[in-house]
Amino acid sequence: MQQRVLASQLAERAGETVRLQGWVHRRRRLASVTFVVLRDRSGLAQVVIRDPETVELVEKLGEETVVEVVGKALANPQAPGGVEVVDPTLTPLTEPAETPPIELWRPSVNAALPTLLDNAPTTLRHPKLKAGFEIASAAVQGFRATLSGLDFTEINTPKLVESATESGANVFAVDYFGKPAYLAQSPQFYKQHLVGVFERVFEVGPVFRAEPHNTGRHLAEYVSLDAELGFVQDHCEVMDVCEQVVVGMVSAVRERAAAAVELLGVELPSTGGGKIPVVDFTEVLRMVGAPPDEPDLAPAHERAIGEWAQAEHGSDFVFVEGYPTANRAFYTHPRPEEPRWSRSFDLIFRGVELVSGAQRLHRYEDYVAVLRERGLPLESYASYIDAFRFGIPPHGGFAFGLERFVSRLTGAENIREVTLFPRDMQRLSP
Amino acid sequence: MQQRVLASQLAERAGETVRLQGWVHRRRRLASVTFVVLRDRSGLAQVVIRDPETVELVEKLGEETVVEVVGKALANPQAPGGVEVVDPTLTPLTEPAETPPIELWRPSVNAALPTLLDNAPTTLRHPKLKAGFEIASAAVQGFRATLSGLDFTEINTPKLVESATESGANVFAVDYFGKPAYLAQSPQFYKQHLVGVFERVFEVGPVFRAEPHNTGRHLAEYVSLDAELGFVQDHCEVMDVCEQVVVGMVSAVRERAAAAVELLGVELPSTGGGKIPVVDFTEVLRMVGAPPDEPDLAPAHERAIGEWAQAEHGSDFVFVEGYPTANRAFYTHPRPEEPRWSRSFDLIFRGVELVSGAQRLHRYEDYVAVLRERGLPLESYASYIDAFRFGIPPHGGFAFGLERFVSRLTGAENIREVTLFPRDMQRLSP
């Protein structure tokens, strides 16, 4: 049988007989001619039908019916892509499709978010909704490629865990063969332990947060991009890897998801031609005129430092380092000379926090001390901290959510728009 | 500061002063000299110490202490790799390590599996245990690279699901904001729906099986490698992609995990120079002299057909196609001309089933019919089958477990040996 040609390849086939397969994206019946726009994974193709029997057949096949089209590819400057298919034989590959929940052929998505999410298996076909996931797929490839190139090993750590240790709250409980278990909120402890095995590790996998928040930024399940590396001097090497990763992800999106970027009109971010600027936490407070004892940056502060980075460095990114130790996770490494501040950082992207990272504690005694200091029960953390008795090198890492990255990149108003099948307090299906 | 040199790079640095970092893998004190074997992510390096103060320091630092060594790289044909480090300055980067649960420097792993698993964060450092995960990491890269090259889109589907539909049994229940939810046993339904969006999709992610079996082959959580593609004629195109994927994974292991392959003495499999042979299910029964109405292949049958493939085709792999429809998942596509048999296949690797796949049903009415026929409640499957009203092309796919692939490749006796932190009826930590 003749090889299938994709819509995007049609331009090279003018003059040939071609076989296309795809969905009836749109039908337009005029007096003397009917147009079918065929959609496949590569894009759209225009099919011109004059034969009355085929016109009648098309009448019966609603939008989204899957069809095969065999016809002649003909150059036509008016057709999208410059080539259309004429004199087609059209064969349905499925039953006529029912009317989809939204009109997928419209250039814009005209439906409320709940409608889109309730009918996700079908609504995701809209080119503008699909584009976000093409960007996500490319971004993940960039994440992995960058870290693999830096000699990181990919790991898969368990999502079923014995105790709800990292935060102690907001965990989902599981009935595990009659015993209690929890869904992992992050691979944090595992990736630190595995620095002792592989030195440099990364993981792409789901994490679970039972946060009772119903905002446009929260998901109960998301894809966490995690990296951790050993033999660092301090958090600066971690920031350096983080920068390479984010730059690599943007490059991968540019190269592998060009059509999606164009369709959504995404302006890809830049570091302004140099290294991402780094500003100390206290300096940010000073710059924005906030009191010097603020425990964290407020959204307004992040916006302000984002604007500064854009104005001063032409960079969409800025690192803030040295957050107050008391306000970061207990495993964060303090500055030895001034332990009130930590060797931590956030990467601010266009005025909003994107990535969090830090050097971590690596000495067993330091863990014992900090758990005592924070009033956390040593027993609960025994299996985590015990591993540090056997030589874990100085290390650090970072993590961020894939959906967050994509939503900030595409400017999605709600993170659910860039999540295939989002999970939240109200939503567990489809 | 001088750049760190890895053990594997030492051979190129003879004559230079080098800075190494790693773990004290082994110490050997002779009368006039002490040897330290240093381990880093790339391998082992020999350090020769004559200076009495450094010898004394090494006495105090147990195996697994993390150290930095600055010394002169000197060619010595007797040293591993042909170059050793002499006259070193040795600086501990951690406290002296406690005695590890197993002697990591011994060439073989001499400990019972429970000991290894209980102390996984440390025991995984043994080069022979670690090697299995280097192979796994390379194999996953091969899986993704092959499918990306075939224009598949990577997806991330939710692991928290509303109903326990696919098998109805052996699911883990989750307390989801006070409502019942379950952990996904596979991304099967989602990947089929997403064929309607992306045509070709794959996913690498955890799946959860609450199977009350305590064997060397069962895990309660494992990494599933899933692929699904649309616009197929039948299952043959699915088998073709499956073959490319498996061959691509073996190539990736050969290229990216060569040291691990050598260390474990893995004999990488071959297809015998041609395509993987395909045998019909009924033909296998005939060849092994089994009754023609057997519902499935017994392990002995799989072994026999594996031997046949090796003897006749020099292939470590053989496809068996056309399993009885009644014995496969309800969404399996029957042979239209003979619906007792299905358009399904298994890939047998060295006499054991590795991959399962099939063409799936794609017409809504076919789903309604098969659910009725099998006495399954339509309501439970409503959101799954409803999507087929809107034009899902003929499609098929396959799935297999990463740990199973690696264990069959390395010849691990127990699948837990190639799982970083296995989960089973008894084990939920570390």
PDB file of N, CA, C and O in Angstrom, chain A residues 185-224:
ATOM      1  N   GLN A 185       5.617  13.159  48.467  1.00  0.00           N
ATOM      2  CA  GLN A 185       5.460  14.570  48.116  1.00  0.00           C
ATOM      3  C   GLN A 185       6.629  15.070  47.277  1.00  0.00           C
ATOM      4  O   GLN A 185       6.548  16.139  46.677  1.00  0.00           O
ATOM      5  N   SER A 186       7.703  14.322  47.312  1.00  0.00           N
ATOM      6  CA  SER A 186       8.883  14.661  46.514  1.00  0.00           C
ATOM      7  C   SER A 186       9.858  13.496  46.629  1.00  0.00           C
ATOM      8  O   SER A 186       9.763  12.698  47.554  1.00  0.00           O
ATOM      9  N   PRO A 187      10.789  13.396  45.697  1.00  0.00           N
ATOM     10  CA  PRO A 187      11.836  12.360  45.829  1.00  0.00           C
ATOM     11  C   PRO A 187      13.041  12.876  46.620  1.00  0.00           C
ATOM     12  O   PRO A 187      14.123  12.315  46.518  1.00  0.00           O
ATOM     13  N   GLN A 188      12.838  13.923  47.430  1.00  0.00           N
ATOM     14  CA  GLN A 188      13.941  14.621  48.092  1.00  0.00           C
ATOM     15  C   GLN A 188      14.917  13.685  48.821  1.00  0.00           C
ATOM     16  O   GLN A 188      16.111  13.687  48.561  1.00  0.00           O
ATOM     17  N   PHE A 189      14.395  12.888  49.741  1.00  0.00           N
ATOM     18  CA  PHE A 189      15.290  12.061  50.562  1.00  0.00           C
ATOM     19  C   PHE A 189      16.011  11.031  49.699  1.00  0.00           C
ATOM     20  O   PHE A 189      17.205  10.771  49.867  1.00  0.00           O
ATOM     21  N   TYR A 190      15.259  10.437  48.756  1.00  0.00           N
ATOM     22  CA  TYR A 190      15.863   9.414  47.893  1.00  0.00           C
ATOM     23  C   TYR A 190      16.959   9.984  47.014  1.00  0.00           C
ATOM     24  O   TYR A 190      18.007   9.390  46.829  1.00  0.00           O
ATOM     25  N   LYS A 191      16.703  11.167  46.493  1.00  0.00           N
ATOM     26  CA  LYS A 191      17.726  11.697  45.583  1.00  0.00           C
ATOM     27  C   LYS A 191      18.984  12.083  46.364  1.00  0.00           C
ATOM     28  O   LYS A 191      20.090  11.914  45.863  1.00  0.00           O
ATOM     29  N   GLN A 192      18.812  12.512  47.600  1.00  0.00           N
ATOM     30  CA  GLN A 192      20.001  12.804  48.403  1.00  0.00           C
ATOM     31  C   GLN A 192      20.789  11.521  48.684  1.00  0.00           C
ATOM     32  O   GLN A 192      22.006  11.487  48.568  1.00  0.00           O
ATOM     33  N   HIS A 193      20.074  10.464  49.049  1.00  0.00           N
ATOM     34  CA  HIS A 193      20.763   9.189  49.311  1.00  0.00           C
ATOM     35  C   HIS A 193      21.489   8.696  48.067  1.00  0.00           C
ATOM     36  O   HIS A 193      22.574   8.140  48.146  1.00  0.00           O
ATOM     37  N   LEU A 194      20.854   8.905  46.921  1.00  0.00           N
ATOM     38  CA  LEU A 194      21.425   8.355  45.693  1.00  0.00           C
ATOM     39  C   LEU A 194      22.597   9.172  45.171  1.00  0.00           C
ATOM     40  O   LEU A 194      23.339   8.717  44.303  1.00  0.00           O
ATOM     41  N   VAL A 195      22.806  10.376  45.727  1.00  0.00           N
ATOM     42  CA  VAL A 195      24.052  11.089  45.461  1.00  0.00           C
ATOM     43  C   VAL A 195      25.213  10.240  45.986  1.00  0.00           C
ATOM     44  O   VAL A 195      26.290  10.210  45.393  1.00  0.00           O
ATOM     45  N   GLY A 196      24.955   9.506  47.059  1.00  0.00           N
ATOM     46  CA  GLY A 196      25.974   8.599  47.604  1.00  0.00           C
ATOM     47  C   GLY A 196      26.266   7.416  46.693  1.00  0.00           C
ATOM     48  O   GLY A 196      27.281   6.743  46.849  1.00  0.00           O
ATOM     49  N   VAL A 197      25.387   7.148  45.753  1.00  0.00           N
ATOM     50  CA  VAL A 197      25.558   6.014  44.841  1.00  0.00           C
ATOM     51  C   VAL A 197      26.057   6.486  43.471  1.00  0.00           C
ATOM     52  O   VAL A 197      27.051   5.973  42.955  1.00  0.00           O
ATOM     53  N   PHE A 198      25.358   7.472  42.888  1.00  0.00           N
ATOM     54  CA  PHE A 198      25.639   7.881  41.501  1.00  0.00           C
ATOM     55  C   PHE A 198      26.293   9.269  41.400  1.00  0.00           C
ATOM     56  O   PHE A 198      26.617   9.704  40.306  1.00  0.00           O
ATOM     57  N   GLU A 199      26.430   9.978  42.515  1.00  0.00           N
ATOM     58  CA  GLU A 199      26.950  11.349  42.557  1.00  0.00           C
ATOM     59  C   GLU A 199      25.979  12.371  41.987  1.00  0.00           C
ATOM     60  O   GLU A 199      25.778  13.423  42.569  1.00  0.00           O
ATOM     61  N   ARG A 200      25.424  12.076  40.795  1.00  0.00           N
ATOM     62  CA  ARG A 200      24.574  13.055  40.111  1.00  0.00           C
ATOM     63  C   ARG A 200      23.343  12.316  39.613  1.00  0.00           C
ATOM     64  O   ARG A 200      23.460  11.361  38.839  1.00  0.00           O
ATOM     65  N   VAL A 201      22.177  12.736  40.049  1.00  0.00           N
ATOM     66  CA  VAL A 201      20.949  12.032  39.679  1.00  0.00           C
ATOM     67  C   VAL A 201      19.857  13.021  39.284  1.00  0.00           C
ATOM     68  O   VAL A 201      19.858  14.177  39.709  1.00  0.00           O
ATOM     69  N   PHE A 202      18.944  12.537  38.461  1.00  0.00           N
ATOM     70  CA  PHE A 202      17.744  13.325  38.198  1.00  0.00           C
ATOM     71  C   PHE A 202      16.556  12.389  38.082  1.00  0.00           C
ATOM     72  O   PHE A 202      16.711  11.191  37.842  1.00  0.00           O
ATOM     73  N   GLU A 203      15.387  12.946  38.283  1.00  0.00           N
ATOM     74  CA  GLU A 203      14.165  12.171  38.157  1.00  0.00           C
ATOM     75  C   GLU A 203      13.076  13.060  37.576  1.00  0.00           C
ATOM     76  O   GLU A 203      12.981  14.246  37.899  1.00  0.00           O
ATOM     77  N   VAL A 204      12.273  12.477  36.729  1.00  0.00           N
ATOM     78  CA  VAL A 204      11.057  13.114  36.215  1.00  0.00           C
ATOM     79  C   VAL A 204       9.917  12.195  36.631  1.00  0.00           C
ATOM     80  O   VAL A 204       9.842  11.063  36.170  1.00  0.00           O
ATOM     81  N   GLY A 205       9.068  12.658  37.519  1.00  0.00           N
ATOM     82  CA  GLY A 205       8.013  11.755  37.959  1.00  0.00           C
ATOM     83  C   GLY A 205       6.943  12.482  38.735  1.00  0.00           C
ATOM     84  O   GLY A 205       7.108  13.654  39.110  1.00  0.00           O
ATOM     85  N   PRO A 206       5.822  11.786  38.981  1.00  0.00           N
ATOM     86  CA  PRO A 206       4.720  12.436  39.680  1.00  0.00           C
ATOM     87  C   PRO A 206       5.013  12.628  41.170  1.00  0.00           C
ATOM     88  O   PRO A 206       5.684  11.801  41.786  1.00  0.00           O
ATOM     89  N   VAL A 207       4.523  13.720  41.723  1.00  0.00           N
ATOM     90  CA  VAL A 207       4.519  13.924  43.169  1.00  0.00           C
ATOM     91  C   VAL A 207       3.101  14.325  43.556  1.00  0.00           C
ATOM     92  O   VAL A 207       2.316  14.746  42.707  1.00  0.00           O
ATOM     93  N   PHE A 208       2.806  14.173  44.831  1.00  0.00           N
ATOM     94  CA  PHE A 208       1.417  14.279  45.273  1.00  0.00           C
ATOM     95  C   PHE A 208       1.331  15.224  46.467  1.00  0.00           C
ATOM     96  O   PHE A 208       2.058  15.054  47.442  1.00  0.00           O
ATOM     97  N   ARG A 209       0.452  16.201  46.378  1.00  0.00           N
ATOM     98  CA  ARG A 209       0.283  17.176  47.462  1.00  0.00           C
ATOM     99  C   ARG A 209      -1.202  17.305  47.782  1.00  0.00           C
ATOM    100  O   ARG A 209      -1.970  17.788  46.948  1.00  0.00           O
ATOM    101  N   ALA A 210      -1.562  16.893  48.979  1.00  0.00           N
ATOM    102  CA  ALA A 210      -2.974  16.987  49.385  1.00  0.00           C
ATOM    103  C   ALA A 210      -3.262  18.378  49.936  1.00  0.00           C
ATOM    104  O   ALA A 210      -3.809  18.523  51.024  1.00  0.00           O
ATOM    105  N   GLU A 211      -2.897  19.398  49.172  1.00  0.00           N
ATOM    106  CA  GLU A 211      -3.079  20.767  49.651  1.00  0.00           C
ATOM    107  C   GLU A 211      -4.522  21.212  49.434  1.00  0.00           C
ATOM    108  O   GLU A 211      -5.026  21.157  48.334  1.00  0.00           O
ATOM    109  N   PRO A 212      -5.143  21.666  50.499  1.00  0.00           N
ATOM    110  CA  PRO A 212      -6.555  22.048  50.383  1.00  0.00           C
ATOM    111  C   PRO A 212      -6.713  23.443  49.791  1.00  0.00           C
ATOM    112  O   PRO A 212      -7.447  24.266  50.317  1.00  0.00           O
ATOM    113  N   HIS A 213      -5.987  23.697  48.682  1.00  0.00           N
ATOM    114  CA  HIS A 213      -6.090  25.006  48.031  1.00  0.00           C
ATOM    115  C   HIS A 213      -6.726  24.817  46.674  1.00  0.00           C
ATOM    116  O   HIS A 213      -6.390  23.888  45.960  1.00  0.00           O
ATOM    117  N   ASN A 214      -7.606  25.700  46.340  1.00  0.00           N
ATOM    118  CA  ASN A 214      -8.262  25.595  45.046  1.00  0.00           C
ATOM    119  C   ASN A 214      -7.973  26.841  44.212  1.00  0.00           C
ATOM    120  O   ASN A 214      -8.842  27.636  43.939  1.00  0.00           O
ATOM    121  N   THR A 215      -6.712  26.985  43.837  1.00  0.00           N
ATOM    122  CA  THR A 215      -6.317  28.157  43.060  1.00  0.00           C
ATOM    123  C   THR A 215      -5.908  27.734  41.655  1.00  0.00           C
ATOM    124  O   THR A 215      -5.863  26.550  41.341  1.00  0.00           O
ATOM    125  N   GLY A 216      -5.580  28.698  40.853  1.00  0.00           N
ATOM    126  CA  GLY A 216      -5.124  28.423  39.496  1.00  0.00           C
ATOM    127  C   GLY A 216      -3.688  27.954  39.437  1.00  0.00           C
ATOM    128  O   GLY A 216      -3.160  27.681  38.360  1.00  0.00           O
ATOM    129  N   ARG A 217      -3.038  27.850  40.618  1.00  0.00           N
ATOM    130  CA  ARG A 217      -1.636  27.461  40.641  1.00  0.00           C
ATOM    131  C   ARG A 217      -1.408  26.099  41.295  1.00  0.00           C
ATOM    132  O   ARG A 217      -0.317  25.548  41.207  1.00  0.00           O
ATOM    133  N   HIS A 218      -2.438  25.561  41.965  1.00  0.00           N
ATOM    134  CA  HIS A 218      -2.246  24.322  42.728  1.00  0.00           C
ATOM    135  C   HIS A 218      -2.761  23.093  41.994  1.00  0.00           C
ATOM    136  O   HIS A 218      -3.853  23.103  41.433  1.00  0.00           O
ATOM    137  N   LEU A 219      -1.992  22.032  42.074  1.00  0.00           N
ATOM    138  CA  LEU A 219      -2.418  20.726  41.583  1.00  0.00           C
ATOM    139  C   LEU A 219      -2.165  19.707  42.690  1.00  0.00           C
ATOM    140  O   LEU A 219      -1.193  19.827  43.443  1.00  0.00           O
ATOM    141  N   ALA A 220      -3.022  18.712  42.788  1.00  0.00           N
ATOM    142  CA  ALA A 220      -2.811  17.665  43.793  1.00  0.00           C
ATOM    143  C   ALA A 220      -1.781  16.636  43.326  1.00  0.00           C
ATOM    144  O   ALA A 220      -1.221  15.896  44.122  1.00  0.00           O
ATOM    145  N   GLU A 221      -1.583  16.604  42.020  1.00  0.00           N
ATOM    146  CA  GLU A 221      -0.568  15.712  41.436  1.00  0.00           C
ATOM    147  C   GLU A 221       0.107  16.477  40.315  1.00  0.00           C
ATOM    148  O   GLU A 221      -0.580  17.055  39.468  1.00  0.00           O
ATOM    149  N   TYR A 222       1.430  16.505  40.315  1.00  0.00           N
ATOM    150  CA  TYR A 222       2.122  17.162  39.204  1.00  0.00           C
ATOM    151  C   TYR A 222       3.424  16.443  38.903  1.00  0.00           C
ATOM    152  O   TYR A 222       3.839  15.552  39.645  1.00  0.00           O
ATOM    153  N   VAL A 223       4.029  16.846  37.796  1.00  0.00           N
ATOM    154  CA  VAL A 223       5.279  16.213  37.375  1.00  0.00           C
ATOM    155  C   VAL A 223       6.443  17.032  37.912  1.00  0.00           C
ATOM    156  O   VAL A 223       6.608  18.199  37.552  1.00  0.00           O
ATOM    157  N   SER A 224       7.218  16.420  38.786  1.00  0.00           N
ATOM    158  CA  SER A 224       8.338  17.119  39.402  1.00  0.00           C
ATOM    159  C   SER A 224       9.628  16.813  38.639  1.00  0.00           C
ATOM    160  O   SER A 224       9.916  15.667  38.306  1.00  0.00           O
TER     161      SER A 224
END
